């Protein structure tokens, strides 16, 4: 296994998601989704949608849509 290639790929991915600050924002957003309302399936779907785009490309006020079901 080429560890240098793995490290380069990890760095490239991290940089594309906004660096360590972007990683922190992603983690916070996932934490909010996990603590929010809805079934595990709904939360997983929202988390997957949230991670499709790097944090740096999402607006800071943009949140995943909340389901009105169960209210």
GROMACS .gro file of C-alpha atoms in nm:
model
   71
    1UNK     CA    1   0.000   0.000   0.000
    2UNK     CA    2   0.129   0.345  -0.086
    3UNK     CA    3   0.093   0.551   0.229
    4UNK     CA    4   0.209   0.869   0.056
    5UNK     CA    5  -0.066   0.834  -0.203
    6UNK     CA    6  -0.324   0.776   0.071
    7UNK     CA    7  -0.198   1.085   0.256
    8UNK     CA    8  -0.216   1.295  -0.062
    9UNK     CA    9  -0.572   1.179  -0.127
   10UNK     CA   10  -0.674   1.259   0.232
   11UNK     CA   11  -0.518   1.607   0.209
   12UNK     CA   12  -0.687   1.676  -0.124
   13UNK     CA   13  -1.024   1.568   0.016
   14UNK     CA   14  -0.978   1.775   0.331
   15UNK     CA   15  -0.879   2.081   0.128
   16UNK     CA   16  -1.178   2.039  -0.105
   17UNK     CA   17  -1.411   2.043   0.200
   18UNK     CA   18  -1.271   2.371   0.333
   19UNK     CA   19  -0.975   2.249   0.541
   20UNK     CA   20  -0.996   2.184   0.912
   21UNK     CA   21  -1.242   2.471   0.961
   22UNK     CA   22  -1.473   2.316   0.703
   23UNK     CA   23  -1.438   1.982   0.874
   24UNK     CA   24  -1.543   2.141   1.204
   25UNK     CA   25  -1.846   2.303   1.036
   26UNK     CA   26  -1.943   1.968   0.881
   27UNK     CA   27  -1.917   1.798   1.220
   28UNK     CA   28  -2.133   2.066   1.383
   29UNK     CA   29  -2.395   2.035   1.111
   30UNK     CA   30  -2.404   1.656   1.151
   31UNK     CA   31  -2.433   1.696   1.527
   32UNK     CA   32  -2.734   1.928   1.481
   33UNK     CA   33  -2.897   1.677   1.246
   34UNK     CA   34  -2.837   1.392   1.492
   35UNK     CA   35  -2.989   1.590   1.780
   36UNK     CA   36  -3.286   1.706   1.572
   37UNK     CA   37  -3.625   1.550   1.534
   38UNK     CA   38  -3.712   1.268   1.301
   39UNK     CA   39  -3.646   0.901   1.257
   40UNK     CA   40  -3.297   0.759   1.213
   41UNK     CA   41  -3.374   0.708   0.845
   42UNK     CA   42  -3.472   1.075   0.802
   43UNK     CA   43  -3.160   1.190   0.987
   44UNK     CA   44  -2.938   0.968   0.774
   45UNK     CA   45  -3.097   1.106   0.459
   46UNK     CA   46  -3.046   1.468   0.575
   47UNK     CA   47  -2.686   1.396   0.675
   48UNK     CA   48  -2.609   1.240   0.337
   49UNK     CA   49  -2.757   1.542   0.159
   50UNK     CA   50  -2.560   1.780   0.381
   51UNK     CA   51  -2.232   1.607   0.295
   52UNK     CA   52  -2.281   1.600  -0.080
   53UNK     CA   53  -2.133   1.949  -0.108
   54UNK     CA   54  -1.827   2.081   0.071
   55UNK     CA   55  -1.907   2.318   0.357
   56UNK     CA   56  -1.729   2.606   0.187
   57UNK     CA   57  -1.981   2.590  -0.098
   58UNK     CA   58  -2.290   2.596   0.125
   59UNK     CA   59  -2.426   2.914   0.270
   60UNK     CA   60  -2.382   2.941   0.644
   61UNK     CA   61  -2.756   2.991   0.687
   62UNK     CA   62  -2.844   2.694   0.468
   63UNK     CA   63  -2.989   2.409   0.672
   64UNK     CA   64  -3.129   2.078   0.562
   65UNK     CA   65  -3.507   2.090   0.524
   66UNK     CA   66  -3.702   1.976   0.827
   67UNK     CA   67  -3.986   1.733   0.781
   68UNK     CA   68  -4.323   1.846   0.912
   69UNK     CA   69  -4.427   1.486   0.975
   70UNK     CA   70  -4.507   1.383   1.329
   71UNK     CA   71  -4.609   1.731   1.443
   0.00000   0.00000   0.00000
